[in-house]
Structures are given as structure tokens and as C-alpha cells.
Amino acid sequence: METVNTGTCDLAVVGGGFTGASLALHLAREKADLSIAFFEPRGRLGYGLAYDTADPLHRINVPAEKMTVFADAPDDFLQWCLHEAGVDEFDPDARGADGHLYPARGDFGRYVEERLAAHPLPVETVPSAARVVERISGGFRVEAVNGQSLVARRLVLCNSHGSPQFPWATDNDVVGHPRRLDDPWKPEALGRIGTRDEVLIFGTGLTMADTVVGLLDRGHVGPIRAVSRRGLLPRPHGCSYEPVPIDPCPGGETPGPAKFLRIIRSMLRDAESRGMEWQPVIEGVRAALPTIWPQWSMRERRSVLRHLRPYWDTHRYRLSPQVLQVLADARSSGQLTVTAGSIVGVRLDASEDRFRVGIRPRGSEEARTFSADSLVNCIGPVSDIRRSRDPLFSGLLQKEMIAADSLGLGVQVDQQCRVLDSDHEVVPGLYAAGPLTRSVFGEVMGVPEIAAQTAALSRVIKRDPLPEAQTSPDEERAML
């Protein structure tokens, strides 16, 4: 494909979902005098993978007042829903049984898009994913999949993680089968599943919940089985969202993971003895993690991810009451079954055109075989950039401009979100934000955490000097 040079900009942002759009919003609020170019295949900003859905059943999983984008206006999204978008009037089902508002996810994307459009910041959108990044004198050259190319003085990686991959051993007939859905978020993916199909879903988290809701909305009447190692489902919200204060450094010392876990368990027991809910304690942990996580060694962080992450995820990433009710009804009717176990193999029975899936139930030595007409992979995206199929990451790794973190969560950055190369040196003008930085910052998945991070990054970008005009490594290689 021919590359077309479309000009220059002060800042290029790879990824125009919430992370990238939030960065632009905070740069505008900082009155940064910058021209910005987004590389976003959807062609519109603020939606990304999470909020690019028109399905009204796909709801945000926290109350609207907790989707805080601006620290000085924490309920701005709620006010937009009530007074600008009229969500209560046009979407009566948005009001949950707990009295809180859970708008459709697409509404949040529209809110971010409108807030960004209201700021007089020069923004260009390249409607394509970035494919190649090269260091040049005084900045970077970015080339998109559609052939467009531009030069930027600075660059921020705000990508989402890589596309989901099917990690289990399969026979050749399973690969590419039309009813093996590796990515349920692809347009019309669920349309390949028959309404009477016996469906087996890998994963029991938020994506599974969205998949079940989507199938039932399409009139699915066949049985659905969801399987994960522990069979844990996302938990419900409570009545209170005020975090219980947790001292991240009791006695002036940061507790290690084991001691911190004992503190949390003690607080949960205390809350139960007082007749309080557990959710405010988890919110307190969430608030304390940005201080505690960076103090832990990589070995301690790896141990936490291995042993505690599944339990943290189900308590931290909770479901809206509306979606919880759908799952509860499906389970009570017997249509939805949740199994705790490990996948030991997947094959296709060609005589019946059905899948045979070996599952070893948790606590058992013997594997059982389950049959299914359709398979859906809901274990989530690939966070390890070394396994990513994205040519952008593979190219950056090959050029040693970035380095994968040792936890397999994204890229290596410093505390200011500056990207580190393979020699652990800061790459001038190159930054990363959002989920790609979890190895360093821990909890960078929710809207409030990403908004706080991008607000801080906007000040770093405004303050940092521009990359010096000199021969870049890419230019040096081209001269050899």
C-alpha cells in the first residue's frame, strides 16, 4: 500500500478510546498549545472497545456518579445523563434496583465525545490503526494501516490490549471454524450462533456476562455453559460507594502483600460484625493500591497476580443490577450453568459438526467431555505485548524502542509514564497511558484511575522538553 504523508503535529496519540480522549481533555484543560493527531480505526473519539456498542443492554458496570473524568467535577457524567442526554426519560431501564443510574455504555462514549468536541483543541483523526512507528530527528514518524503517515514531535501509546487469542490445544478442524468465536466483540459475531445451539463459553467474567445477555436478547433458547478455573462470577454492587479509609503505610512502612491481605481480611470481618457491606472495604483497597503497588517488588507483584487476581477481579469489577438479574434468571431456569474447571483439550467431531471439550473439574483428577455446537472465547484480551499480533508492538519491540514488562501486563514506563527502551532508558517524547502501564501503576483500568493518570500525564507532556533534533536510531540504521 502506498504511504501518503498527511503532515505534522505536536502530539500523536495511538488509540482514541477513553484513555486517549481523556488525555486530550486534560491537555485542553491545561491550556496546552498543541496540535493532536489520533490514530483510531473507529474514526470517532471516546468510545474505544469498551464503549463502542449501540446495544442498550450493554451497561456501564458502576453507577454513573462513579465515572469520574474530572476531579473538580466528579459527577459531571451523571449531570450530563440527567440534564443533557435525558437518560432517565429515554432509557427507563437505566435506573437500577439500587436506585443508581447505570446508563448504556454507548452513552458514556457519547459523553466523552461531546466533552472533547467542546474544547477548542486542534484535533485530527486518522481513521485507521497505527502500524509502524519510527524515531526520526526531533520526533517520530507514524504510519497507519490505511497508508496515511505523519510526523509528530511527541507520541503517546494509548492502545487497548491485543485481540483475544484461543490458548487451548485444538485439532486442525477447530481452527477457523465459523462457530468458534475467538473475539465475541467483533461485529455480528454472536449472529453465527444458532438460537438452539448448545454454547460453551470460556471465561466467567464481565465479557461472559455481556455475551450471555447478548445471546438471550437475540432469542437464544439453547443451553449455555460458562467455564473458568475457579468458576467465579462478578459480584454485585452494594448500597454504599464511599471507600473505607485504609492507611497504605501503617507505622510509616508499606506492608508486604501478605500483611496487606491480613489487614484487608481484618477490615472485612470488622465490617461484617457491624452489619456493614464489604464493597466499601474493596473501594478503600482500590484507593490505596496506587500508593502500595509501586512499593512492592516484582516478585511480590507477580505473587499477587498469581494467587489473588481472580478474587480481586470478581470483587473489583462488579456488574450492574440489570445484568446480574439476567444472569440470575438464566441460572435459576437452568439455561446457564457455571463450571469450575480447567480446559484440557478441544476437538471437532466431524460426523456431527460438534465440538468436544475436555474439562477437568476443579478438585478432580478426571477430565469430563462436554459437547457444544458453538464456542465463545471470553477470557479477555492479551496483555503480554510479546504475544500480541499487532504489528505496531512487534515492530517497536524489534527496534527495541519499547520493552515488555516482566509481569506480562504491558510496556515498561517510569513513574511519569515515559516509555523505557530495552536498555531501560527513557525514550524522549514517547509516553504510554492506561492499561498498558499496569505493571508500574497497578490499578489503571477504571475510568477514575485512567482520568487521574492522564491528568498527571498532561502536565508532564506540557512540562517536558521536546526531543532534540538529532540523528535517530532508525535514521542511523537506514544509512548503514
XYZ file of C-alpha atoms in Angstrom:
480
model
C 0.000 0.000 0.000
C 1.266 3.446 -0.888
C 2.100 5.663 2.064
C 0.641 9.176 1.964
C 2.282 11.843 4.148
C -0.509 13.909 5.698
C 1.646 16.447 7.536
C 2.944 17.096 11.032
C 1.564 17.562 14.538
C 2.832 18.305 18.015
C 1.431 15.123 19.540
C 0.320 11.821 18.031
C -1.917 9.566 20.115
C -2.235 5.903 19.194
C -5.716 4.867 20.303
C -8.730 7.156 20.559
C -10.707 5.281 23.179
C -11.291 6.651 26.660
C -7.580 6.785 27.600
C -6.582 8.837 24.557
C -9.649 11.081 24.657
C -9.165 11.680 28.389
C -5.573 12.760 27.750
C -6.765 15.260 25.130
C -9.433 16.591 27.514
C -6.874 17.191 30.253
C -4.376 18.739 27.841
C -7.126 21.161 26.805
C -7.837 21.958 30.440
C -4.108 22.583 30.959
C -4.325 25.031 28.028
C -1.538 23.156 26.280
C -0.770 24.762 22.931
C -0.602 21.525 20.958
C -1.978 20.100 17.738
C -3.025 16.481 18.239
C -3.484 13.640 15.763
C -5.276 10.453 16.818
C -4.837 7.078 15.171
C -8.213 5.480 15.823
C -9.703 2.842 13.496
C -13.267 3.621 14.615
C -12.884 7.157 13.337
C -14.511 8.697 16.418
C -13.017 9.538 19.774
C -14.029 8.486 23.276
C -15.607 5.131 22.523
C -12.832 2.579 22.057
C -13.501 -1.105 22.603
C -15.290 -0.601 25.916
C -17.918 1.944 24.869
C -18.302 1.333 21.131
C -21.593 -0.508 21.440
C -25.094 0.521 20.478
C -26.667 -2.319 22.448
C -28.709 -0.750 25.277
C -28.261 -3.950 27.296
C -24.508 -3.329 27.499
C -24.443 -1.072 30.543
C -21.651 0.568 32.447
C -20.876 -1.616 35.430
C -20.723 1.144 38.032
C -23.200 3.910 38.877
C -22.942 6.997 36.689
C -21.727 9.163 39.573
C -18.623 6.962 39.911
C -17.500 7.537 36.304
C -15.362 10.491 37.318
C -13.432 12.111 34.473
C -12.754 15.490 36.115
C -11.586 15.603 39.735
C -13.126 19.053 40.229
C -16.487 17.890 38.788
C -16.808 14.281 39.962
C -20.465 13.899 38.982
C -20.185 15.566 35.571
C -21.229 12.406 33.719
C -24.253 11.943 35.986
C -25.302 15.546 35.408
C -24.885 15.074 31.661
C -27.071 11.964 31.798
C -29.819 13.761 33.711
C -29.791 17.241 32.194
C -28.256 16.949 28.727
C -28.902 13.409 27.476
C -32.200 12.763 29.275
C -31.206 9.183 30.105
C -33.906 8.837 32.766
C -36.557 9.778 30.204
C -35.340 7.837 27.155
C -33.904 4.801 28.968
C -36.147 3.959 31.935
C -34.322 0.650 32.450
C -31.108 2.554 33.246
C -32.259 3.072 36.827
C -31.142 0.006 38.774
C -32.950 -1.680 41.626
C -30.482 0.025 43.986
C -31.698 3.449 42.814
C -28.488 4.331 40.967
C -28.219 5.132 37.267
C -26.450 2.598 35.015
C -26.607 4.091 31.505
C -25.776 2.189 28.344
C -22.057 2.075 27.639
C -22.545 3.879 24.362
C -23.898 6.847 26.330
C -20.576 7.232 28.115
C -18.741 7.178 24.804
C -21.043 9.916 23.503
C -20.482 11.952 26.669
C -16.686 11.852 26.241
C -17.010 12.664 22.542
C -19.190 15.707 23.285
C -16.944 16.964 26.057
C -13.929 16.699 23.767
C -15.720 18.478 20.914
C -16.488 21.379 23.263
C -12.792 22.165 23.751
C -11.023 24.351 21.148
C -8.095 21.977 20.754
C -6.832 21.304 17.194
C -7.531 17.593 16.762
C -7.140 15.442 13.648
C -8.327 11.840 13.483
C -6.668 9.300 11.210
C -9.401 6.640 10.819
C -7.001 3.731 10.973
C -4.798 1.841 13.389
C -1.133 2.775 13.613
C 1.082 0.126 12.011
C 4.654 1.472 12.140
C 6.442 3.953 14.396
C 9.956 5.149 13.611
C 12.193 7.541 15.508
C 13.342 10.429 13.372
C 15.234 13.595 14.135
C 13.231 15.560 16.695
C 10.313 13.162 16.925
C 8.529 10.225 15.328
C 7.036 9.141 12.038
C 3.794 7.207 12.390
C 2.332 5.146 9.571
C -1.234 3.834 9.617
C -2.680 0.636 8.201
C -4.569 2.674 5.587
C -1.299 4.163 4.291
C -1.562 7.598 5.906
C 1.603 8.862 7.572
C 2.514 11.855 9.673
C 5.373 13.243 11.731
C 4.883 14.038 15.425
C 7.131 15.732 17.953
C 5.749 13.518 20.728
C 3.868 10.220 20.788
C 1.594 8.583 23.378
C 0.606 4.904 23.279
C -2.985 4.627 24.489
C -3.769 1.316 22.796
C -6.043 -1.273 24.224
C -4.571 -4.722 24.768
C -4.196 -7.203 21.925
C -7.101 -9.145 20.447
C -8.212 -12.265 22.343
C -6.437 -15.484 21.438
C -7.539 -19.104 21.784
C -4.867 -20.627 24.050
C -6.061 -24.234 24.295
C -4.818 -27.213 22.330
C -7.116 -27.972 19.405
C -7.162 -30.146 16.331
C -6.867 -28.545 12.905
C -10.599 -28.735 12.206
C -11.307 -26.413 15.147
C -9.048 -23.639 13.833
C -11.078 -21.191 11.769
C -14.386 -22.953 12.393
C -17.207 -20.404 11.920
C -18.760 -21.284 15.284
C -15.525 -20.876 17.231
C -15.710 -17.241 18.277
C -12.253 -16.059 19.315
C -13.470 -12.466 19.770
C -17.127 -12.001 20.783
C -16.762 -8.213 20.320
C -16.385 -8.466 16.564
C -19.454 -7.091 14.750
C -22.174 -9.689 14.337
C -20.023 -12.397 15.965
C -22.936 -13.728 18.022
C -25.039 -13.898 14.851
C -23.082 -17.019 13.879
C -24.625 -18.890 16.818
C -27.958 -20.625 16.262
C -30.731 -19.867 18.738
C -30.887 -23.535 19.787
C -27.132 -24.125 19.836
C -25.531 -25.608 22.903
C -22.961 -22.914 23.732
C -19.778 -23.284 25.758
C -18.189 -20.048 26.955
C -14.578 -19.917 28.136
C -14.406 -17.408 30.999
C -16.879 -16.289 33.671
C -16.150 -12.561 33.954
C -17.634 -9.391 32.517
C -17.248 -10.440 28.872
C -19.108 -13.665 29.602
C -21.919 -11.642 31.151
C -22.165 -9.411 28.073
C -22.153 -12.477 25.820
C -24.960 -14.184 27.732
C -27.027 -11.004 27.745
C -26.431 -10.609 24.011
C -27.406 -14.184 23.239
C -30.606 -14.037 25.289
C -31.558 -10.734 23.676
C -31.285 -12.476 20.298
C -33.804 -15.064 21.467
C -31.341 -17.818 22.340
C -33.107 -20.794 23.908
C -30.312 -23.374 23.901
C -28.234 -24.282 26.975
C -25.197 -22.165 27.843
C -22.253 -23.359 29.921
C -19.575 -20.958 31.190
C -16.321 -22.408 32.497
C -13.277 -20.943 34.250
C -10.672 -22.386 36.588
C -12.456 -21.226 39.722
C -15.962 -20.632 38.385
C -16.062 -17.172 39.978
C -18.691 -14.685 38.808
C -18.551 -10.879 39.116
C -20.062 -9.716 42.376
C -22.913 -7.243 42.955
C -22.682 -3.627 43.988
C -23.632 -2.559 47.483
C -25.664 0.389 48.709
C -22.644 2.500 49.682
C -19.788 3.571 47.436
C -17.787 5.577 49.951
C -14.429 3.821 50.459
C -13.370 2.812 53.930
C -10.099 4.697 54.577
C -7.051 2.434 54.536
C -3.646 3.673 55.667
C -1.279 2.471 52.896
C 1.736 2.883 55.170
C 0.765 1.957 58.754
C 3.556 2.909 61.126
C 5.391 4.564 58.246
C 6.135 1.258 56.490
C 4.494 -0.166 53.383
C 3.041 -3.583 54.244
C 4.009 -6.502 52.043
C 1.263 -8.398 50.191
C 0.762 -10.978 52.965
C 0.423 -8.335 55.688
C -1.788 -6.168 53.497
C -4.052 -9.159 52.867
C -4.339 -9.722 56.618
C -5.295 -6.058 57.052
C -7.999 -6.378 54.381
C -9.406 -9.577 55.879
C -9.484 -7.986 59.322
C -11.384 -4.997 57.928
C -13.846 -7.277 56.148
C -14.512 -9.213 59.366
C -14.974 -5.945 61.235
C -17.408 -4.692 58.587
C -19.402 -7.923 58.782
C -19.554 -7.794 62.587
C -21.006 -4.271 62.333
C -23.564 -5.282 59.749
C -21.767 -3.321 57.021
C -21.240 -4.310 53.405
C -17.907 -5.496 52.022
C -17.903 -3.219 48.962
C -16.657 -0.054 50.769
C -13.648 -2.027 52.023
C -12.774 -3.064 48.455
C -13.164 0.558 47.353
C -10.731 1.517 50.113
C -8.239 -1.054 48.843
C -8.681 0.342 45.337
C -7.873 3.844 46.610
C -4.776 2.628 48.482
C -3.301 0.484 45.685
C -1.684 3.332 43.681
C 0.479 4.055 46.740
C 1.183 0.462 47.738
C 1.678 -1.317 44.395
C 4.800 0.603 43.268
C 6.474 -0.158 46.611
C 6.222 -3.918 46.120
C 8.993 -5.834 44.386
C 8.333 -7.517 41.046
C 8.380 -10.843 42.854
C 5.689 -9.645 45.250
C 3.574 -8.228 42.418
C 3.881 -11.486 40.481
C 2.748 -13.448 43.545
C -0.287 -11.187 43.987
C -1.276 -11.612 40.339
C -0.895 -15.376 40.513
C -2.771 -16.038 43.734
C -5.144 -13.133 44.303
C -6.013 -11.620 40.940
C -9.047 -13.857 40.201
C -10.611 -12.968 43.558
C -9.745 -9.284 43.208
C -11.227 -9.125 39.707
C -14.582 -10.581 40.738
C -14.914 -8.194 43.698
C -13.450 -5.134 41.978
C -15.139 -5.447 38.551
C -18.745 -5.780 39.572
C -21.915 -5.958 37.479
C -24.881 -3.643 37.181
C -28.071 -4.866 38.886
C -29.764 -5.209 35.493
C -27.164 -7.630 34.127
C -26.925 -9.530 37.410
C -30.654 -10.153 37.273
C -30.422 -11.540 33.741
C -27.682 -13.961 34.817
C -29.578 -14.962 37.953
C -32.737 -15.702 35.971
C -30.801 -17.737 33.402
C -29.139 -19.791 36.140
C -32.349 -20.397 38.080
C -34.092 -21.601 34.902
C -31.226 -23.988 34.214
C -30.326 -22.383 30.884
C -26.997 -21.051 32.205
C -24.592 -23.354 34.031
C -21.283 -22.252 35.554
C -18.484 -24.816 35.874
C -15.194 -24.530 37.743
C -12.509 -26.453 35.898
C -9.569 -26.452 33.510
C -9.713 -26.969 29.752
C -7.622 -29.969 28.725
C -8.430 -30.115 25.016
C -10.806 -29.095 22.250
C -11.623 -31.152 19.154
C -14.282 -31.271 16.458
C -16.458 -34.320 15.928
C -16.763 -34.040 12.149
C -19.560 -36.601 11.946
C -21.866 -34.319 13.952
C -20.087 -30.992 13.380
C -19.987 -30.506 17.157
C -17.157 -29.639 19.483
C -15.941 -31.995 22.203
C -14.297 -30.102 25.061
C -12.328 -31.835 27.780
C -12.779 -30.159 31.176
C -11.140 -31.254 34.417
C -13.485 -30.086 37.202
C -11.779 -28.179 39.997
C -10.599 -30.600 42.690
C -10.852 -33.636 40.403
C -8.188 -35.704 38.668
C -10.545 -36.970 35.991
C -11.500 -34.940 32.943
C -15.031 -34.938 31.569
C -16.069 -34.363 27.976
C -18.708 -31.740 27.214
C -20.326 -31.233 23.817
C -21.140 -27.894 22.245
C -22.350 -26.505 18.935
C -20.583 -23.172 19.449
C -17.545 -21.974 21.415
C -17.031 -18.409 22.645
C -13.711 -17.142 23.995
C -14.422 -14.693 26.839
C -11.110 -14.865 28.722
C -10.277 -11.324 27.646
C -7.592 -9.623 25.570
C -3.899 -10.499 25.500
C -1.995 -8.164 27.819
C 1.503 -9.507 27.095
C 2.752 -7.442 24.142
C 5.261 -10.189 23.307
C 2.294 -12.371 22.304
C 0.406 -9.590 20.548
C -0.393 -9.944 16.841
C -0.406 -6.167 16.481
C 2.372 -5.189 14.011
C 2.849 -1.923 15.895
C 4.007 -3.687 19.070
C 6.074 -6.303 17.255
C 7.825 -3.544 15.317
C 8.509 -1.419 18.398
C 9.879 -4.462 20.235
C 12.085 -5.409 17.298
C 13.505 -1.883 17.156
C 13.997 -2.027 20.948
C 12.081 1.243 21.320
C 9.882 -0.390 23.969
C 10.265 -3.302 26.354
C 7.635 -5.659 27.701
C 7.259 -5.573 31.456
C 8.227 -8.752 33.292
C 4.645 -9.301 34.517
C 3.238 -9.541 31.006
C 0.848 -6.627 31.562
C 2.093 -4.115 29.002
C 5.109 -1.850 28.444
C 7.815 -0.613 30.774
C 7.415 3.011 31.835
C 8.744 5.222 34.590
C 6.609 6.928 37.242
C 5.883 9.795 34.816
C 4.530 7.433 32.093
C 7.662 7.906 29.986
C 8.360 4.770 27.948
C 11.593 2.884 28.637
C 13.506 1.136 25.865
C 15.195 -2.266 26.008
C 18.123 -0.695 27.921
C 15.705 0.769 30.494
C 16.444 4.263 29.213
C 13.730 6.885 28.712
C 12.808 7.364 25.054
C 12.494 11.173 24.717
C 8.994 12.199 23.679
C 7.458 8.705 23.936
C 4.801 8.004 26.575
C 2.199 5.365 27.436
C -1.021 5.550 29.444
C -3.922 3.392 30.533
C -3.962 -0.410 30.874
C -0.586 -0.735 29.135
C 1.044 0.705 32.276
C -0.459 -1.627 34.877
C 2.848 -3.238 35.764
C 4.035 0.054 37.262
C 0.778 1.607 38.484
C -1.347 -1.445 39.290
C -4.994 -0.411 39.112
C -5.258 1.525 35.814
C -8.425 0.031 34.353
C -11.306 2.072 35.736
C -12.374 5.476 34.470
C -11.340 7.412 37.635
C -7.840 5.887 37.673
C -7.247 6.442 33.953
C -8.572 10.006 34.203
C -6.249 10.764 37.141
C -3.296 9.262 35.286
C -3.948 11.178 32.053
C -4.448 14.408 34.013
C -0.985 13.937 35.528
C 0.475 12.950 32.153
C -0.933 16.090 30.530
C 1.151 18.143 32.959
C 4.247 16.018 32.249
C 3.854 16.474 28.488
C 3.378 20.208 28.896
C 6.482 20.415 31.093
C 8.872 18.014 29.317
C 11.285 19.469 26.732
C 10.811 18.476 23.106
C 13.052 15.691 21.745
C 16.271 17.142 20.396
C 16.782 17.249 16.640
C 19.497 14.697 16.038
C 20.105 11.538 14.054
C 17.744 8.895 15.378
C 18.498 5.156 15.699
C 16.132 4.445 12.787
C 17.909 7.013 10.619
C 21.312 5.598 11.618
C 20.195 2.092 10.561
C 18.898 3.485 7.240
C 22.336 4.969 6.494
C 24.164 1.666 7.002
